[in-house]
């Protein structure tokens, strides 16, 4: 391989989600000091030339970014190896530490897990942190999000098959009226809306979702202006659409590290649950298969591990 081709290979190895370890070993590992110096001089996006002292030093920002890319594989393996209860408890704790940019993770855990899975995560949270999720959500989150999020993480929903269609239709009207009246009473302050979203079974809420569209001509989340309520409705009523959108955002190269981390979280947590349905929905929404998109975007061991996980669901 010519030196310019090797330069391009190393640049590509550092570009994307994860790193291409094999290229780094095969190319970078064999370069002599002069070749490594040439590489530093030709990659000004990675290295800064100190003309006064006549050497090239790493751009500190790039080093920080690369640290995140190198640990993606390790983080995915560690998360995959965890008991699902511990995994969700640790994801919830991390979301609380990061603040409002990650509150969607709390909603995801509360609304896409079964009642027993959510209860298990709450038990694991007790074991790990000597607190309850409920009390930490209540004490860490302030403002409009608190009431909804406390209600969601505290839920233990009925999971049987019985749905009272008349009640679902009535509650669809309740939601419609609440949204129309949002200028006078913000939806985040409406206890009836929160009660419906936080206590009703998912089958019941899917019936509510259907009746709402019949009443208004739109999907429920389209009429909701509040992000947390939108995420709640998507996670409860159309989870495969929600996860597909999270994955698509995470697979873009120009997004922040918090959004990129969603790729690992979603694939690890859904690989044994509904990955086949998520892959079908992703292809339907974006016209490309999820494995193909990961193949194009991710690198190295991280890419191989993700592809292995998403193949589990068929």
PDB file of C-alpha atoms in Angstrom:
ATOM      1  CA  UNK A   1       0.000   0.000   0.000  1.00  0.00           C
ATOM      2  CA  UNK A   2       1.408   3.422  -1.010  1.00  0.00           C
ATOM      3  CA  UNK A   3       2.038   5.914   1.783  1.00  0.00           C
ATOM      4  CA  UNK A   4      -0.793   8.237   0.664  1.00  0.00           C
ATOM      5  CA  UNK A   5      -3.170   5.292   0.723  1.00  0.00           C
ATOM      6  CA  UNK A   6      -1.962   4.445   4.217  1.00  0.00           C
ATOM      7  CA  UNK A   7      -2.605   8.030   5.309  1.00  0.00           C
ATOM      8  CA  UNK A   8      -6.145   7.780   3.996  1.00  0.00           C
ATOM      9  CA  UNK A   9      -6.625   4.418   5.732  1.00  0.00           C
ATOM     10  CA  UNK A  10      -5.588   5.890   9.096  1.00  0.00           C
ATOM     11  CA  UNK A  11      -7.793   8.932   8.591  1.00  0.00           C
ATOM     12  CA  UNK A  12     -10.733   6.636   7.863  1.00  0.00           C
ATOM     13  CA  UNK A  13      -9.868   4.455  10.857  1.00  0.00           C
ATOM     14  CA  UNK A  14     -10.433   7.472  13.100  1.00  0.00           C
ATOM     15  CA  UNK A  15     -13.590   8.651  11.308  1.00  0.00           C
ATOM     16  CA  UNK A  16     -17.018   7.510  12.437  1.00  0.00           C
ATOM     17  CA  UNK A  17     -18.364   5.582  15.396  1.00  0.00           C
ATOM     18  CA  UNK A  18     -15.618   3.550  17.030  1.00  0.00           C
ATOM     19  CA  UNK A  19     -12.170   3.034  15.494  1.00  0.00           C
ATOM     20  CA  UNK A  20     -10.789   0.557  12.943  1.00  0.00           C
ATOM     21  CA  UNK A  21      -8.303  -1.265  15.189  1.00  0.00           C
ATOM     22  CA  UNK A  22      -7.027  -3.558  12.424  1.00  0.00           C
ATOM     23  CA  UNK A  23      -6.002  -0.636  10.191  1.00  0.00           C
ATOM     24  CA  UNK A  24      -4.317   1.117  13.102  1.00  0.00           C
ATOM     25  CA  UNK A  25      -2.297  -1.998  13.889  1.00  0.00           C
ATOM     26  CA  UNK A  26      -1.469  -2.851  10.270  1.00  0.00           C
ATOM     27  CA  UNK A  27      -0.466   0.664   9.209  1.00  0.00           C
ATOM     28  CA  UNK A  28       0.349   2.879  12.165  1.00  0.00           C
ATOM     29  CA  UNK A  29       2.171   0.105  13.997  1.00  0.00           C
ATOM     30  CA  UNK A  30       4.743  -0.343  11.209  1.00  0.00           C
ATOM     31  CA  UNK A  31       5.478   3.338  10.452  1.00  0.00           C
ATOM     32  CA  UNK A  32       8.958   4.585  11.287  1.00  0.00           C
ATOM     33  CA  UNK A  33       9.519   7.966  13.051  1.00  0.00           C
ATOM     34  CA  UNK A  34       9.771   9.893   9.751  1.00  0.00           C
ATOM     35  CA  UNK A  35       6.512   8.420   8.448  1.00  0.00           C
ATOM     36  CA  UNK A  36       4.740   9.243  11.711  1.00  0.00           C
ATOM     37  CA  UNK A  37       6.046  12.810  11.500  1.00  0.00           C
ATOM     38  CA  UNK A  38       4.782  13.115   7.923  1.00  0.00           C
ATOM     39  CA  UNK A  39       1.408  11.836   9.104  1.00  0.00           C
ATOM     40  CA  UNK A  40       1.269  14.472  11.860  1.00  0.00           C
ATOM     41  CA  UNK A  41       2.146  17.243   9.411  1.00  0.00           C
ATOM     42  CA  UNK A  42      -0.474  16.128   6.880  1.00  0.00           C
ATOM     43  CA  UNK A  43      -3.345  15.827   9.378  1.00  0.00           C
ATOM     44  CA  UNK A  44      -3.818  19.348  10.657  1.00  0.00           C
ATOM     45  CA  UNK A  45      -7.318  18.448  11.905  1.00  0.00           C
ATOM     46  CA  UNK A  46      -5.632  16.109  14.418  1.00  0.00           C
ATOM     47  CA  UNK A  47      -2.296  17.846  15.062  1.00  0.00           C
ATOM     48  CA  UNK A  48      -1.259  21.468  15.648  1.00  0.00           C
ATOM     49  CA  UNK A  49       2.109  22.680  14.386  1.00  0.00           C
ATOM     50  CA  UNK A  50       4.192  24.502  17.001  1.00  0.00           C
ATOM     51  CA  UNK A  51       6.392  26.530  14.673  1.00  0.00           C
ATOM     52  CA  UNK A  52       8.396  28.113  17.485  1.00  0.00           C
ATOM     53  CA  UNK A  53       9.415  24.775  19.012  1.00  0.00           C
ATOM     54  CA  UNK A  54       9.307  22.834  15.741  1.00  0.00           C
ATOM     55  CA  UNK A  55       7.079  19.884  16.571  1.00  0.00           C
ATOM     56  CA  UNK A  56       3.492  18.780  16.067  1.00  0.00           C
ATOM     57  CA  UNK A  57       1.219  18.184  19.040  1.00  0.00           C
ATOM     58  CA  UNK A  58      -2.167  16.542  19.307  1.00  0.00           C
ATOM     59  CA  UNK A  59      -5.216  18.773  19.236  1.00  0.00           C
ATOM     60  CA  UNK A  60      -6.604  18.277  22.777  1.00  0.00           C
ATOM     61  CA  UNK A  61     -10.181  18.342  21.517  1.00  0.00           C
ATOM     62  CA  UNK A  62      -9.422  15.495  19.092  1.00  0.00           C
ATOM     63  CA  UNK A  63      -7.799  13.461  21.852  1.00  0.00           C
ATOM     64  CA  UNK A  64     -10.933  13.778  23.975  1.00  0.00           C
ATOM     65  CA  UNK A  65     -13.113  12.717  21.047  1.00  0.00           C
ATOM     66  CA  UNK A  66     -10.887   9.750  20.231  1.00  0.00           C
ATOM     67  CA  UNK A  67     -11.027   8.556  23.839  1.00  0.00           C
ATOM     68  CA  UNK A  68     -14.800   8.307  23.456  1.00  0.00           C
ATOM     69  CA  UNK A  69     -14.433   6.394  20.187  1.00  0.00           C
ATOM     70  CA  UNK A  70     -11.903   3.909  21.593  1.00  0.00           C
ATOM     71  CA  UNK A  71     -14.144   3.011  24.542  1.00  0.00           C
ATOM     72  CA  UNK A  72     -17.343   2.470  22.535  1.00  0.00           C
ATOM     73  CA  UNK A  73     -16.598  -1.226  22.066  1.00  0.00           C
ATOM     74  CA  UNK A  74     -15.703  -1.667  25.744  1.00  0.00           C
ATOM     75  CA  UNK A  75     -18.855   0.135  26.879  1.00  0.00           C
ATOM     76  CA  UNK A  76     -21.054  -1.949  24.563  1.00  0.00           C
ATOM     77  CA  UNK A  77     -19.562  -5.211  25.860  1.00  0.00           C
ATOM     78  CA  UNK A  78     -19.948  -4.146  29.495  1.00  0.00           C
ATOM     79  CA  UNK A  79     -23.570  -3.063  28.986  1.00  0.00           C
ATOM     80  CA  UNK A  80     -24.409  -6.261  27.101  1.00  0.00           C
ATOM     81  CA  UNK A  81     -22.920  -8.401  29.873  1.00  0.00           C
ATOM     82  CA  UNK A  82     -24.970  -6.743  32.619  1.00  0.00           C
ATOM     83  CA  UNK A  83     -28.195  -8.089  34.047  1.00  0.00           C
ATOM     84  CA  UNK A  84     -30.946  -6.035  32.325  1.00  0.00           C
ATOM     85  CA  UNK A  85     -32.130  -4.681  35.684  1.00  0.00           C
ATOM     86  CA  UNK A  86     -28.666  -3.359  36.546  1.00  0.00           C
ATOM     87  CA  UNK A  87     -28.250  -1.977  33.041  1.00  0.00           C
ATOM     88  CA  UNK A  88     -31.453   0.058  33.241  1.00  0.00           C
ATOM     89  CA  UNK A  89     -30.666   1.233  36.772  1.00  0.00           C
ATOM     90  CA  UNK A  90     -27.233   2.491  35.696  1.00  0.00           C
ATOM     91  CA  UNK A  91     -28.650   4.117  32.550  1.00  0.00           C
ATOM     92  CA  UNK A  92     -31.253   5.903  34.691  1.00  0.00           C
ATOM     93  CA  UNK A  93     -28.604   7.116  37.139  1.00  0.00           C
ATOM     94  CA  UNK A  94     -26.427   8.401  34.312  1.00  0.00           C
ATOM     95  CA  UNK A  95     -29.412  10.206  32.762  1.00  0.00           C
ATOM     96  CA  UNK A  96     -30.145  11.956  36.054  1.00  0.00           C
ATOM     97  CA  UNK A  97     -26.512  13.057  36.378  1.00  0.00           C
ATOM     98  CA  UNK A  98     -26.453  14.486  32.860  1.00  0.00           C
ATOM     99  CA  UNK A  99     -29.599  16.517  33.387  1.00  0.00           C
ATOM    100  CA  UNK A 100     -32.381  17.529  31.045  1.00  0.00           C
ATOM    101  CA  UNK A 101     -30.571  16.532  27.821  1.00  0.00           C
ATOM    102  CA  UNK A 102     -30.915  12.897  28.937  1.00  0.00           C
ATOM    103  CA  UNK A 103     -34.362  12.811  30.524  1.00  0.00           C
ATOM    104  CA  UNK A 104     -35.609  11.045  27.418  1.00  0.00           C
ATOM    105  CA  UNK A 105     -33.643   7.981  28.565  1.00  0.00           C
ATOM    106  CA  UNK A 106     -35.749   7.877  31.750  1.00  0.00           C
ATOM    107  CA  UNK A 107     -38.895   7.986  29.641  1.00  0.00           C
ATOM    108  CA  UNK A 108     -37.509   5.254  27.373  1.00  0.00           C
ATOM    109  CA  UNK A 109     -36.832   2.965  30.339  1.00  0.00           C
ATOM    110  CA  UNK A 110     -40.150   3.692  32.042  1.00  0.00           C
ATOM    111  CA  UNK A 111     -42.302   3.301  28.929  1.00  0.00           C
ATOM    112  CA  UNK A 112     -40.708   0.582  26.773  1.00  0.00           C
ATOM    113  CA  UNK A 113     -40.035  -1.996  29.497  1.00  0.00           C
ATOM    114  CA  UNK A 114     -42.608  -4.422  30.824  1.00  0.00           C
ATOM    115  CA  UNK A 115     -43.991  -3.831  34.308  1.00  0.00           C
ATOM    116  CA  UNK A 116     -41.752  -6.568  35.719  1.00  0.00           C
ATOM    117  CA  UNK A 117     -38.687  -5.205  33.911  1.00  0.00           C
ATOM    118  CA  UNK A 118     -39.284  -1.705  35.277  1.00  0.00           C
ATOM    119  CA  UNK A 119     -39.853  -3.112  38.760  1.00  0.00           C
ATOM    120  CA  UNK A 120     -36.590  -5.046  38.411  1.00  0.00           C
ATOM    121  CA  UNK A 121     -34.732  -1.877  37.428  1.00  0.00           C
ATOM    122  CA  UNK A 122     -36.134  -0.158  40.496  1.00  0.00           C
ATOM    123  CA  UNK A 123     -34.925  -3.039  42.696  1.00  0.00           C
ATOM    124  CA  UNK A 124     -31.464  -2.883  41.112  1.00  0.00           C
ATOM    125  CA  UNK A 125     -31.378   0.880  41.681  1.00  0.00           C
ATOM    126  CA  UNK A 126     -31.997   0.264  45.400  1.00  0.00           C
ATOM    127  CA  UNK A 127     -29.130  -2.245  45.471  1.00  0.00           C
ATOM    128  CA  UNK A 128     -26.663  -0.061  43.580  1.00  0.00           C
ATOM    129  CA  UNK A 129     -27.359   3.410  44.943  1.00  0.00           C
ATOM    130  CA  UNK A 130     -29.221   3.024  48.276  1.00  0.00           C
ATOM    131  CA  UNK A 131     -31.991   5.247  46.910  1.00  0.00           C
ATOM    132  CA  UNK A 132     -35.114   4.681  44.878  1.00  0.00           C
ATOM    133  CA  UNK A 133     -35.431   5.877  41.298  1.00  0.00           C
ATOM    134  CA  UNK A 134     -38.612   7.657  42.331  1.00  0.00           C
ATOM    135  CA  UNK A 135     -36.959   9.726  45.060  1.00  0.00           C
ATOM    136  CA  UNK A 136     -33.955  10.591  42.890  1.00  0.00           C
ATOM    137  CA  UNK A 137     -36.168  11.670  39.995  1.00  0.00           C
ATOM    138  CA  UNK A 138     -38.249  13.777  42.397  1.00  0.00           C
ATOM    139  CA  UNK A 139     -35.206  15.388  44.018  1.00  0.00           C
ATOM    140  CA  UNK A 140     -33.053  15.923  40.910  1.00  0.00           C
ATOM    141  CA  UNK A 141     -35.666  17.060  38.412  1.00  0.00           C
ATOM    142  CA  UNK A 142     -37.304  20.432  38.867  1.00  0.00           C
ATOM    143  CA  UNK A 143     -39.930  22.306  36.922  1.00  0.00           C
ATOM    144  CA  UNK A 144     -42.474  20.984  34.490  1.00  0.00           C
ATOM    145  CA  UNK A 145     -40.899  17.577  33.827  1.00  0.00           C
ATOM    146  CA  UNK A 146     -40.966  16.321  37.413  1.00  0.00           C
ATOM    147  CA  UNK A 147     -44.616  15.350  37.752  1.00  0.00           C
ATOM    148  CA  UNK A 148     -44.692  13.327  34.536  1.00  0.00           C
ATOM    149  CA  UNK A 149     -41.357  11.576  35.103  1.00  0.00           C
ATOM    150  CA  UNK A 150     -42.067  10.614  38.712  1.00  0.00           C
ATOM    151  CA  UNK A 151     -45.397   9.154  37.611  1.00  0.00           C
ATOM    152  CA  UNK A 152     -43.803   7.185  34.751  1.00  0.00           C
ATOM    153  CA  UNK A 153     -40.949   5.617  36.724  1.00  0.00           C
ATOM    154  CA  UNK A 154     -43.397   4.703  39.524  1.00  0.00           C
ATOM    155  CA  UNK A 155     -45.796   2.870  37.213  1.00  0.00           C
ATOM    156  CA  UNK A 156     -46.735  -0.805  37.326  1.00  0.00           C
ATOM    157  CA  UNK A 157     -49.081  -1.199  34.374  1.00  0.00           C
ATOM    158  CA  UNK A 158     -51.673  -3.873  33.758  1.00  0.00           C
ATOM    159  CA  UNK A 159     -50.387  -6.164  30.988  1.00  0.00           C
ATOM    160  CA  UNK A 160     -53.447  -8.248  30.225  1.00  0.00           C
ATOM    161  CA  UNK A 161     -55.365  -8.215  26.958  1.00  0.00           C
ATOM    162  CA  UNK A 162     -58.610  -6.597  28.107  1.00  0.00           C
ATOM    163  CA  UNK A 163     -59.307  -3.075  26.856  1.00  0.00           C
ATOM    164  CA  UNK A 164     -62.529  -1.138  27.424  1.00  0.00           C
ATOM    165  CA  UNK A 165     -63.028   0.575  24.101  1.00  0.00           C
ATOM    166  CA  UNK A 166     -65.570   3.083  25.431  1.00  0.00           C
ATOM    167  CA  UNK A 167     -63.097   4.196  28.096  1.00  0.00           C
ATOM    168  CA  UNK A 168     -60.315   4.461  25.531  1.00  0.00           C
ATOM    169  CA  UNK A 169     -62.540   6.606  23.299  1.00  0.00           C
ATOM    170  CA  UNK A 170     -63.495   8.820  26.247  1.00  0.00           C
ATOM    171  CA  UNK A 171     -59.845   9.298  27.221  1.00  0.00           C
ATOM    172  CA  UNK A 172     -58.926  10.133  23.642  1.00  0.00           C
ATOM    173  CA  UNK A 173     -61.472  12.962  23.881  1.00  0.00           C
ATOM    174  CA  UNK A 174     -59.960  14.005  27.211  1.00  0.00           C
ATOM    175  CA  UNK A 175     -56.531  14.255  25.582  1.00  0.00           C
ATOM    176  CA  UNK A 176     -57.951  16.134  22.608  1.00  0.00           C
ATOM    177  CA  UNK A 177     -59.666  18.678  24.862  1.00  0.00           C
ATOM    178  CA  UNK A 178     -56.532  19.090  26.985  1.00  0.00           C
ATOM    179  CA  UNK A 179     -54.402  19.796  23.911  1.00  0.00           C
ATOM    180  CA  UNK A 180     -56.949  22.317  22.574  1.00  0.00           C
ATOM    181  CA  UNK A 181     -56.981  24.033  25.958  1.00  0.00           C
ATOM    182  CA  UNK A 182     -53.197  24.030  26.379  1.00  0.00           C
ATOM    183  CA  UNK A 183     -52.970  27.820  26.113  1.00  0.00           C
ATOM    184  CA  UNK A 184     -55.090  28.188  29.235  1.00  0.00           C
ATOM    185  CA  UNK A 185     -53.752  25.152  31.075  1.00  0.00           C
ATOM    186  CA  UNK A 186     -50.382  23.770  29.941  1.00  0.00           C
ATOM    187  CA  UNK A 187     -50.447  20.036  29.267  1.00  0.00           C
ATOM    188  CA  UNK A 188     -47.595  19.495  31.730  1.00  0.00           C
ATOM    189  CA  UNK A 189     -49.922  20.656  34.524  1.00  0.00           C
ATOM    190  CA  UNK A 190     -52.877  18.515  33.506  1.00  0.00           C
ATOM    191  CA  UNK A 191     -53.235  15.718  36.066  1.00  0.00           C
ATOM    192  CA  UNK A 192     -55.745  13.809  33.926  1.00  0.00           C
ATOM    193  CA  UNK A 193     -53.343  13.611  30.995  1.00  0.00           C
ATOM    194  CA  UNK A 194     -50.541  12.426  33.265  1.00  0.00           C
ATOM    195  CA  UNK A 195     -52.868   9.874  34.898  1.00  0.00           C
ATOM    196  CA  UNK A 196     -53.793   8.398  31.519  1.00  0.00           C
ATOM    197  CA  UNK A 197     -50.212   8.200  30.245  1.00  0.00           C
ATOM    198  CA  UNK A 198     -48.707   6.923  33.491  1.00  0.00           C
ATOM    199  CA  UNK A 199     -51.253   4.298  34.577  1.00  0.00           C
ATOM    200  CA  UNK A 200     -53.047   2.823  31.561  1.00  0.00           C
ATOM    201  CA  UNK A 201     -51.874  -0.390  29.923  1.00  0.00           C
ATOM    202  CA  UNK A 202     -50.016  -0.138  26.638  1.00  0.00           C
ATOM    203  CA  UNK A 203     -52.806  -1.921  24.784  1.00  0.00           C
ATOM    204  CA  UNK A 204     -55.304   0.552  26.232  1.00  0.00           C
ATOM    205  CA  UNK A 205     -53.086   3.485  25.209  1.00  0.00           C
ATOM    206  CA  UNK A 206     -52.758   2.115  21.687  1.00  0.00           C
ATOM    207  CA  UNK A 207     -56.576   2.114  21.523  1.00  0.00           C
ATOM    208  CA  UNK A 208     -56.581   5.701  22.825  1.00  0.00           C
ATOM    209  CA  UNK A 209     -53.990   6.559  20.159  1.00  0.00           C
ATOM    210  CA  UNK A 210     -56.220   5.090  17.428  1.00  0.00           C
ATOM    211  CA  UNK A 211     -59.323   6.930  18.637  1.00  0.00           C
ATOM    212  CA  UNK A 212     -57.414  10.194  18.942  1.00  0.00           C
ATOM    213  CA  UNK A 213     -56.488  10.016  15.263  1.00  0.00           C
ATOM    214  CA  UNK A 214     -60.118   9.343  14.389  1.00  0.00           C
ATOM    215  CA  UNK A 215     -61.150  12.422  16.376  1.00  0.00           C
ATOM    216  CA  UNK A 216     -58.444  14.860  15.289  1.00  0.00           C
ATOM    217  CA  UNK A 217     -57.139  13.467  11.987  1.00  0.00           C
ATOM    218  CA  UNK A 218     -53.582  13.519  13.371  1.00  0.00           C
ATOM    219  CA  UNK A 219     -51.401  11.221  15.417  1.00  0.00           C
ATOM    220  CA  UNK A 220     -51.343  12.179  19.076  1.00  0.00           C
ATOM    221  CA  UNK A 221     -47.637  13.063  19.216  1.00  0.00           C
ATOM    222  CA  UNK A 222     -48.068  15.463  16.271  1.00  0.00           C
ATOM    223  CA  UNK A 223     -50.377  17.662  18.348  1.00  0.00           C
ATOM    224  CA  UNK A 224     -48.176  17.642  21.455  1.00  0.00           C
ATOM    225  CA  UNK A 225     -45.781  20.574  21.751  1.00  0.00           C
ATOM    226  CA  UNK A 226     -43.981  19.321  24.848  1.00  0.00           C
ATOM    227  CA  UNK A 227     -40.965  17.109  24.013  1.00  0.00           C
ATOM    228  CA  UNK A 228     -41.324  14.862  27.075  1.00  0.00           C
ATOM    229  CA  UNK A 229     -44.982  14.126  26.320  1.00  0.00           C
ATOM    230  CA  UNK A 230     -44.103  13.418  22.672  1.00  0.00           C
ATOM    231  CA  UNK A 231     -41.413  10.947  23.741  1.00  0.00           C
ATOM    232  CA  UNK A 232     -43.790   9.341  26.230  1.00  0.00           C
ATOM    233  CA  UNK A 233     -46.494   8.779  23.620  1.00  0.00           C
ATOM    234  CA  UNK A 234     -44.011   7.422  21.066  1.00  0.00           C
ATOM    235  CA  UNK A 235     -42.421   5.020  23.562  1.00  0.00           C
ATOM    236  CA  UNK A 236     -45.809   3.739  24.736  1.00  0.00           C
ATOM    237  CA  UNK A 237     -47.689   3.597  21.439  1.00  0.00           C
ATOM    238  CA  UNK A 238     -45.149   3.348  18.595  1.00  0.00           C
ATOM    239  CA  UNK A 239     -41.878   2.157  20.204  1.00  0.00           C
ATOM    240  CA  UNK A 240     -40.329   0.838  16.992  1.00  0.00           C
ATOM    241  CA  UNK A 241     -40.775   4.260  15.358  1.00  0.00           C
ATOM    242  CA  UNK A 242     -39.257   5.915  18.424  1.00  0.00           C
ATOM    243  CA  UNK A 243     -36.219   3.603  18.452  1.00  0.00           C
ATOM    244  CA  UNK A 244     -35.718   3.973  14.689  1.00  0.00           C
ATOM    245  CA  UNK A 245     -35.603   7.753  15.030  1.00  0.00           C
ATOM    246  CA  UNK A 246     -33.150   7.553  17.942  1.00  0.00           C
ATOM    247  CA  UNK A 247     -30.904   5.227  15.930  1.00  0.00           C
ATOM    248  CA  UNK A 248     -31.017   7.436  12.851  1.00  0.00           C
ATOM    249  CA  UNK A 249     -29.994  10.486  14.879  1.00  0.00           C
ATOM    250  CA  UNK A 250     -27.198   8.518  16.578  1.00  0.00           C
ATOM    251  CA  UNK A 251     -25.801   7.253  13.257  1.00  0.00           C
ATOM    252  CA  UNK A 252     -25.009  10.749  12.000  1.00  0.00           C
ATOM    253  CA  UNK A 253     -21.334  11.704  12.209  1.00  0.00           C
ATOM    254  CA  UNK A 254     -21.848  15.355  13.097  1.00  0.00           C
ATOM    255  CA  UNK A 255     -23.785  14.863  16.344  1.00  0.00           C
ATOM    256  CA  UNK A 256     -22.586  15.217  19.916  1.00  0.00           C
ATOM    257  CA  UNK A 257     -21.268  12.339  22.026  1.00  0.00           C
ATOM    258  CA  UNK A 258     -24.490  12.110  24.048  1.00  0.00           C
ATOM    259  CA  UNK A 259     -26.575  11.419  20.923  1.00  0.00           C
ATOM    260  CA  UNK A 260     -23.951   8.983  19.565  1.00  0.00           C
ATOM    261  CA  UNK A 261     -24.140   6.945  22.790  1.00  0.00           C
ATOM    262  CA  UNK A 262     -27.772   6.194  21.990  1.00  0.00           C
ATOM    263  CA  UNK A 263     -26.596   3.773  19.295  1.00  0.00           C
ATOM    264  CA  UNK A 264     -25.048   1.453  21.871  1.00  0.00           C
ATOM    265  CA  UNK A 265     -27.919   1.853  24.337  1.00  0.00           C
ATOM    266  CA  UNK A 266     -30.715   1.051  21.903  1.00  0.00           C
ATOM    267  CA  UNK A 267     -29.038  -1.908  20.206  1.00  0.00           C
ATOM    268  CA  UNK A 268     -27.883  -3.481  23.468  1.00  0.00           C
ATOM    269  CA  UNK A 269     -31.236  -3.055  25.235  1.00  0.00           C
ATOM    270  CA  UNK A 270     -33.435  -4.139  22.299  1.00  0.00           C
ATOM    271  CA  UNK A 271     -31.361  -6.929  20.736  1.00  0.00           C
ATOM    272  CA  UNK A 272     -33.304  -9.652  22.567  1.00  0.00           C
ATOM    273  CA  UNK A 273     -36.663  -7.836  22.572  1.00  0.00           C
ATOM    274  CA  UNK A 274     -37.884  -6.335  19.300  1.00  0.00           C
ATOM    275  CA  UNK A 275     -34.850  -5.755  17.062  1.00  0.00           C
ATOM    276  CA  UNK A 276     -36.508  -7.499  14.104  1.00  0.00           C
ATOM    277  CA  UNK A 277     -39.425  -5.033  14.249  1.00  0.00           C
ATOM    278  CA  UNK A 278     -37.075  -2.074  14.736  1.00  0.00           C
ATOM    279  CA  UNK A 279     -35.041  -3.093  11.681  1.00  0.00           C
ATOM    280  CA  UNK A 280     -38.206  -3.331   9.586  1.00  0.00           C
ATOM    281  CA  UNK A 281     -39.421   0.085  10.772  1.00  0.00           C
ATOM    282  CA  UNK A 282     -36.005   1.664  10.196  1.00  0.00           C
ATOM    283  CA  UNK A 283     -35.963   0.385   6.631  1.00  0.00           C
ATOM    284  CA  UNK A 284     -39.514   1.635   6.128  1.00  0.00           C
ATOM    285  CA  UNK A 285     -38.698   5.127   7.433  1.00  0.00           C
ATOM    286  CA  UNK A 286     -35.286   5.693   5.839  1.00  0.00           C
ATOM    287  CA  UNK A 287     -35.131   3.394   2.817  1.00  0.00           C
ATOM    288  CA  UNK A 288     -31.925   1.686   3.947  1.00  0.00           C
ATOM    289  CA  UNK A 289     -31.378  -1.338   6.136  1.00  0.00           C
ATOM    290  CA  UNK A 290     -30.073  -0.792   9.651  1.00  0.00           C
ATOM    291  CA  UNK A 291     -27.176  -3.272   9.173  1.00  0.00           C
ATOM    292  CA  UNK A 292     -26.116  -1.422   6.019  1.00  0.00           C
ATOM    293  CA  UNK A 293     -26.206   1.936   7.805  1.00  0.00           C
ATOM    294  CA  UNK A 294     -24.108   0.586  10.678  1.00  0.00           C
ATOM    295  CA  UNK A 295     -21.676  -0.985   8.185  1.00  0.00           C
ATOM    296  CA  UNK A 296     -21.249   2.443   6.547  1.00  0.00           C
ATOM    297  CA  UNK A 297     -20.927   4.429   9.772  1.00  0.00           C
ATOM    298  CA  UNK A 298     -19.310   2.345  12.516  1.00  0.00           C
ATOM    299  CA  UNK A 299     -15.753   1.023  12.660  1.00  0.00           C
ATOM    300  CA  UNK A 300     -13.753  -1.931  13.868  1.00  0.00           C
ATOM    301  CA  UNK A 301     -14.668  -4.174  16.776  1.00  0.00           C
ATOM    302  CA  UNK A 302     -17.488  -1.836  17.761  1.00  0.00           C
ATOM    303  CA  UNK A 303     -19.127  -2.220  14.341  1.00  0.00           C
ATOM    304  CA  UNK A 304     -18.707  -5.993  14.375  1.00  0.00           C
ATOM    305  CA  UNK A 305     -20.238  -6.264  17.835  1.00  0.00           C
ATOM    306  CA  UNK A 306     -23.264  -4.134  16.917  1.00  0.00           C
ATOM    307  CA  UNK A 307     -23.863  -6.139  13.740  1.00  0.00           C
ATOM    308  CA  UNK A 308     -23.677  -9.360  15.752  1.00  0.00           C
ATOM    309  CA  UNK A 309     -26.266  -8.078  18.225  1.00  0.00           C
ATOM    310  CA  UNK A 310     -28.766  -6.863  15.641  1.00  0.00           C
ATOM    311  CA  UNK A 311     -28.501 -10.183  13.766  1.00  0.00           C
ATOM    312  CA  UNK A 312     -29.798 -12.024  16.835  1.00  0.00           C
ATOM    313  CA  UNK A 313     -33.392 -11.015  16.208  1.00  0.00           C
ATOM    314  CA  UNK A 314     -33.482 -12.402  12.676  1.00  0.00           C
TER     315      UNK A 314
END
